[in-house]
Every structure is written in C-alpha cells, then in structure tokens.
Amino acid sequence: MKIAILGKPFSEQIAPFIQKLFDELLRRNTDIMLVEHFQLYLQNTLNIPNDIPTFKRGDDLTGVDVVLSIGGDGTLLDTVTYVGAQQIPILGINTGRLGFLATISHDSINVAIDALYKGHYTLDDRSLIRVDSDQEVFDGINFGLNEFSVLKRDSSSMIAVHTYIDGEYLNSYWADGLVVATPTGSTGYSLSAGGPLVLPQTNNFVISPVCPHNLNVRPMIVSDRSVISFEVEGRSSSYLASLDSRSVPVDMNVQLAVRRENFVARLVKLHHVNFLSTLRSKLNWGMDNRNLFQK
C-alpha cells in the first residue's frame, strides 16, 4: 500500500502515538510519502528514515492509495487542497481538539491502520464548493470542503451583500457577512451563525447571514445545483473572502460566484463511525439525561 501523509506539529504527549504509526507502517512495508514541511518537523521529533520521499501542493499523487491527515479538522481541510481532483481517500487522525472531521483518535491509530489494510472501511463522498471570480482570488485553489464566506474587514462597518441565485435576485444582506456552507460545513461556521445541521449526503448549500442588521432574514437552504453570485457594497474599499481557513482581502468591484465543484472529497469512514454518532459525541447533540439508556 502507498500512503501519503500530511500533518501539523503535535504535543509531546502525542509523539509516542505518531511514532507507533510510522513503526506500524514500516513494519508492513508501506510505501510512504511525506509533505515537505511535515518531514522537516518529524526528522527533529521522531525516529523515522531519512530517505522518505516528499511531495508538495500540486504534485501528482498517482498511485497513492490513501492520504493520512495528522492534526485537527483544519489540517484535514488543508489536505483536501493537496488531493483536489485526484479524489484520493483521506483518513483524518485527530491530534487536535474537537476532531469532527478527523475522527480517529490518537490511541486508535493501530486499529485504523489495520482496518485500512483489511479493507474494513467505506468511502464517504463529500461535495465541495467552488469559487469563480473575474479576478484570481485564491491562487488557483478555489475549492473548499466546508464553506465560502464574505466578511467585513476588521473593525469596519457592516457590509451589504447583494445575493443572486442563478442570476435571479435573492436578497441584500446588511450584516457582518454571509456564509455559504456545504452539508459538511453545516456543522462549522454556518452552525455558529445560526444555520441548520444538514446531513452530509444532501445536495444543498446553506446560506447564513453573520450578525444581520435585519431581524427578518434567516438561514436558507438552496440546491447545490444553483450558482450563487454576490455584489458587495460597503464603506471600506475591500472585504474579506474566506474559503475554509484561507482568507484574502478583495476589492469591492470584484465579482464572485459559488457553485458545486465537479469533483468530491473522499473521506475514509471506519465501520464504527458515522455522522450521527459523531454529532452526539463531539457536539453533544441531543444531550438529555432521559436519553442515557437509549440504544
């Protein structure tokens, strides 16, 4: 099996578990690749071979069976940008805090690797959101797993986001910003902005205003076959456009639109993990003492 690994620095308490991960992979004669910046960190942290080949964003990963993302949910979102249209399955190992997308705990690494080798997993295809603009905004990496946001900058006054669906006027959102989330992103920023939870396999976008000035606007679910476009107005000369964890300032005259990407992110799902159980365990969804004895 050929496995590519991306990751972020981890605590000293986690280091023994990551060492065991590499020991297990090498014991199984796994063909390993490391992203460049992570290899430099690991060489000073763990006992690993010096000749492990490296890769960088944009490299062809043909032949890779699985990509391991070692970190938190932000690391997994970043991993999606390395995989892109190659649609290689991604397994998230959580060394962060919440771990809603990176569901494998550090003390379950060997169990997860064994499941990979035995084929005891399924692939969960997650839709992506794509940003189109009349000027380059995200350096060619214009897709994301969670959400696209239009936000005011710093302490500037609110902005007006004039929004259209398939060219038809929807609304002008006077607010601190606007979030368009995928079903996967419905548990992230959109949820904090008051948006609904959406099951991963539904074909929808969620439009959620951030701190709206009008009390009569609420989050809205629309088909992800729609094209949602924006015109932004405000007292500042620019606003922030954010795609997952990547934010850039954008001039007010730049035209932006979002749609569903033509490819997906394939997340590895072990058989004991599912979206509803993760909702309950990570977000305390439905926490009620009366449910303690429910199966």
PDB file of N, CA, C and O in Angstrom, residues 1-31:
ATOM      1  N   MET A   1       0.840  -1.187   0.000  1.00  0.00           N
ATOM      2  CA  MET A   1       0.000   0.000   0.000  1.00  0.00           C
ATOM      3  C   MET A   1       0.882   1.245   0.000  1.00  0.00           C
ATOM      4  O   MET A   1       1.924   1.281   0.651  1.00  0.00           O
ATOM      5  N   LYS A   2       0.470   2.259  -0.750  1.00  0.00           N
ATOM      6  CA  LYS A   2       1.198   3.522  -0.796  1.00  0.00           C
ATOM      7  C   LYS A   2       0.377   4.594  -0.087  1.00  0.00           C
ATOM      8  O   LYS A   2      -0.790   4.813  -0.426  1.00  0.00           O
ATOM      9  N   ILE A   3       0.987   5.243   0.903  1.00  0.00           N
ATOM     10  CA  ILE A   3       0.279   6.203   1.740  1.00  0.00           C
ATOM     11  C   ILE A   3       1.041   7.522   1.761  1.00  0.00           C
ATOM     12  O   ILE A   3       2.252   7.545   2.015  1.00  0.00           O
ATOM     13  N   ALA A   4       0.342   8.620   1.479  1.00  0.00           N
ATOM     14  CA  ALA A   4       0.899   9.964   1.614  1.00  0.00           C
ATOM     15  C   ALA A   4       0.429  10.544   2.942  1.00  0.00           C
ATOM     16  O   ALA A   4      -0.716  10.315   3.358  1.00  0.00           O
ATOM     17  N   ILE A   5       1.308  11.291   3.610  1.00  0.00           N
ATOM     18  CA  ILE A   5       0.996  11.800   4.950  1.00  0.00           C
ATOM     19  C   ILE A   5       1.225  13.303   5.003  1.00  0.00           C
ATOM     20  O   ILE A   5       2.278  13.802   4.615  1.00  0.00           O
ATOM     21  N   LEU A   6       0.196  14.008   5.492  1.00  0.00           N
ATOM     22  CA  LEU A   6       0.305  15.427   5.792  1.00  0.00           C
ATOM     23  C   LEU A   6       0.043  15.606   7.278  1.00  0.00           C
ATOM     24  O   LEU A   6      -0.615  14.775   7.903  1.00  0.00           O
ATOM     25  N   GLY A   7       0.562  16.692   7.836  1.00  0.00           N
ATOM     26  CA  GLY A   7       0.313  16.895   9.254  1.00  0.00           C
ATOM     27  C   GLY A   7       0.793  18.240   9.749  1.00  0.00           C
ATOM     28  O   GLY A   7       1.435  19.011   9.036  1.00  0.00           O
ATOM     29  N   LYS A   8       0.462  18.506  11.006  1.00  0.00           N
ATOM     30  CA  LYS A   8       0.877  19.711  11.712  1.00  0.00           C
ATOM     31  C   LYS A   8       1.615  19.298  12.982  1.00  0.00           C
ATOM     32  O   LYS A   8       1.447  18.174  13.461  1.00  0.00           O
ATOM     33  N   PRO A   9       2.434  20.171  13.545  1.00  0.00           N
ATOM     34  CA  PRO A   9       3.134  19.849  14.795  1.00  0.00           C
ATOM     35  C   PRO A   9       2.163  19.404  15.884  1.00  0.00           C
ATOM     36  O   PRO A   9       1.023  19.875  15.955  1.00  0.00           O
ATOM     37  N   PHE A  10       2.623  18.489  16.722  1.00  0.00           N
ATOM     38  CA  PHE A  10       1.781  17.930  17.778  1.00  0.00           C
ATOM     39  C   PHE A  10       2.513  17.999  19.108  1.00  0.00           C
ATOM     40  O   PHE A  10       3.725  18.270  19.166  1.00  0.00           O
ATOM     41  N   SER A  11       1.802  17.756  20.195  1.00  0.00           N
ATOM     42  CA  SER A  11       2.371  17.870  21.536  1.00  0.00           C
ATOM     43  C   SER A  11       3.276  16.682  21.851  1.00  0.00           C
ATOM     44  O   SER A  11       3.217  15.642  21.192  1.00  0.00           O
ATOM     45  N   GLU A  12       4.088  16.838  22.888  1.00  0.00           N
ATOM     46  CA  GLU A  12       4.977  15.765  23.311  1.00  0.00           C
ATOM     47  C   GLU A  12       4.188  14.526  23.733  1.00  0.00           C
ATOM     48  O   GLU A  12       4.652  13.396  23.564  1.00  0.00           O
ATOM     49  N   GLN A  13       2.998  14.740  24.287  1.00  0.00           N
ATOM     50  CA  GLN A  13       2.181  13.606  24.728  1.00  0.00           C
ATOM     51  C   GLN A  13       1.689  12.762  23.555  1.00  0.00           C
ATOM     52  O   GLN A  13       1.445  11.567  23.703  1.00  0.00           O
ATOM     53  N   ILE A  14       1.563  13.392  22.385  1.00  0.00           N
ATOM     54  CA  ILE A  14       1.063  12.685  21.203  1.00  0.00           C
ATOM     55  C   ILE A  14       2.188  11.965  20.468  1.00  0.00           C
ATOM     56  O   ILE A  14       1.959  10.977  19.767  1.00  0.00           O
ATOM     57  N   ALA A  15       3.427  12.441  20.636  1.00  0.00           N
ATOM     58  CA  ALA A  15       4.564  11.927  19.864  1.00  0.00           C
ATOM     59  C   ALA A  15       4.691  10.401  19.902  1.00  0.00           C
ATOM     60  O   ALA A  15       4.930   9.781  18.851  1.00  0.00           O
ATOM     61  N   PRO A  16       4.550   9.728  21.056  1.00  0.00           N
ATOM     62  CA  PRO A  16       4.685   8.266  21.060  1.00  0.00           C
ATOM     63  C   PRO A  16       3.663   7.564  20.163  1.00  0.00           C
ATOM     64  O   PRO A  16       3.969   6.520  19.564  1.00  0.00           O
ATOM     65  N   PHE A  17       2.469   8.116  20.050  1.00  0.00           N
ATOM     66  CA  PHE A  17       1.432   7.505  19.210  1.00  0.00           C
ATOM     67  C   PHE A  17       1.776   7.666  17.723  1.00  0.00           C
ATOM     68  O   PHE A  17       1.551   6.740  16.932  1.00  0.00           O
ATOM     69  N   ILE A  18       2.319   8.829  17.352  1.00  0.00           N
ATOM     70  CA  ILE A  18       2.702   9.037  15.959  1.00  0.00           C
ATOM     71  C   ILE A  18       3.919   8.174  15.614  1.00  0.00           C
ATOM     72  O   ILE A  18       4.034   7.660  14.499  1.00  0.00           O
ATOM     73  N   GLN A  19       4.821   8.006  16.591  1.00  0.00           N
ATOM     74  CA  GLN A  19       5.951   7.104  16.365  1.00  0.00           C
ATOM     75  C   GLN A  19       5.451   5.688  16.099  1.00  0.00           C
ATOM     76  O   GLN A  19       5.948   4.986  15.199  1.00  0.00           O
ATOM     77  N   LYS A  20       4.452   5.250  16.872  1.00  0.00           N
ATOM     78  CA  LYS A  20       3.889   3.915  16.663  1.00  0.00           C
ATOM     79  C   LYS A  20       3.246   3.800  15.285  1.00  0.00           C
ATOM     80  O   LYS A  20       3.277   2.739  14.657  1.00  0.00           O
ATOM     81  N   LEU A  21       2.644   4.908  14.812  1.00  0.00           N
ATOM     82  CA  LEU A  21       2.053   4.909  13.473  1.00  0.00           C
ATOM     83  C   LEU A  21       3.123   4.605  12.424  1.00  0.00           C
ATOM     84  O   LEU A  21       2.941   3.726  11.572  1.00  0.00           O
ATOM     85  N   PHE A  22       4.238   5.314  12.480  1.00  0.00           N
ATOM     86  CA  PHE A  22       5.300   5.085  11.497  1.00  0.00           C
ATOM     87  C   PHE A  22       5.921   3.702  11.664  1.00  0.00           C
ATOM     88  O   PHE A  22       6.231   3.029  10.671  1.00  0.00           O
ATOM     89  N   ASP A  23       6.087   3.276  12.904  1.00  0.00           N
ATOM     90  CA  ASP A  23       6.642   1.935  13.136  1.00  0.00           C
ATOM     91  C   ASP A  23       5.744   0.868  12.511  1.00  0.00           C
ATOM     92  O   ASP A  23       6.233  -0.087  11.890  1.00  0.00           O
ATOM     93  N   GLU A  24       4.442   1.051  12.662  1.00  0.00           N
ATOM     94  CA  GLU A  24       3.500   0.064  12.121  1.00  0.00           C
ATOM     95  C   GLU A  24       3.499   0.092  10.596  1.00  0.00           C
ATOM     96  O   GLU A  24       3.472  -0.960   9.944  1.00  0.00           O
ATOM     97  N   LEU A  25       3.521   1.278  10.013  1.00  0.00           N
ATOM     98  CA  LEU A  25       3.544   1.386   8.555  1.00  0.00           C
ATOM     99  C   LEU A  25       4.813   0.775   7.979  1.00  0.00           C
ATOM    100  O   LEU A  25       4.781   0.055   6.971  1.00  0.00           O
ATOM    101  N   LEU A  26       5.949   1.042   8.612  1.00  0.00           N
ATOM    102  CA  LEU A  26       7.209   0.492   8.127  1.00  0.00           C
ATOM    103  C   LEU A  26       7.258  -1.022   8.319  1.00  0.00           C
ATOM    104  O   LEU A  26       7.819  -1.746   7.483  1.00  0.00           O
ATOM    105  N   ARG A  27       6.663  -1.499   9.403  1.00  0.00           N
ATOM    106  CA  ARG A  27       6.615  -2.953   9.628  1.00  0.00           C
ATOM    107  C   ARG A  27       5.839  -3.649   8.520  1.00  0.00           C
ATOM    108  O   ARG A  27       6.156  -4.780   8.137  1.00  0.00           O
ATOM    109  N   ARG A  28       4.850  -2.964   7.987  1.00  0.00           N
ATOM    110  CA  ARG A  28       4.021  -3.529   6.916  1.00  0.00           C
ATOM    111  C   ARG A  28       4.613  -3.221   5.526  1.00  0.00           C
ATOM    112  O   ARG A  28       3.949  -3.448   4.519  1.00  0.00           O
ATOM    113  N   ASN A  29       5.808  -2.663   5.498  1.00  0.00           N
ATOM    114  CA  ASN A  29       6.473  -2.317   4.220  1.00  0.00           C
ATOM    115  C   ASN A  29       5.650  -1.338   3.386  1.00  0.00           C
ATOM    116  O   ASN A  29       5.586  -1.429   2.155  1.00  0.00           O
ATOM    117  N   THR A  30       5.005  -0.416   4.063  1.00  0.00           N
ATOM    118  CA  THR A  30       4.211   0.602   3.381  1.00  0.00           C
ATOM    119  C   THR A  30       5.126   1.566   2.625  1.00  0.00           C
ATOM    120  O   THR A  30       6.176   1.967   3.125  1.00  0.00           O
ATOM    121  N   ASP A  31       4.705   1.922   1.426  1.00  0.00           N
ATOM    122  CA  ASP A  31       5.399   2.933   0.628  1.00  0.00           C
ATOM    123  C   ASP A  31       4.900   4.298   1.099  1.00  0.00           C
ATOM    124  O   ASP A  31       3.762   4.681   0.820  1.00  0.00           O
TER     125      ASP A  31
END
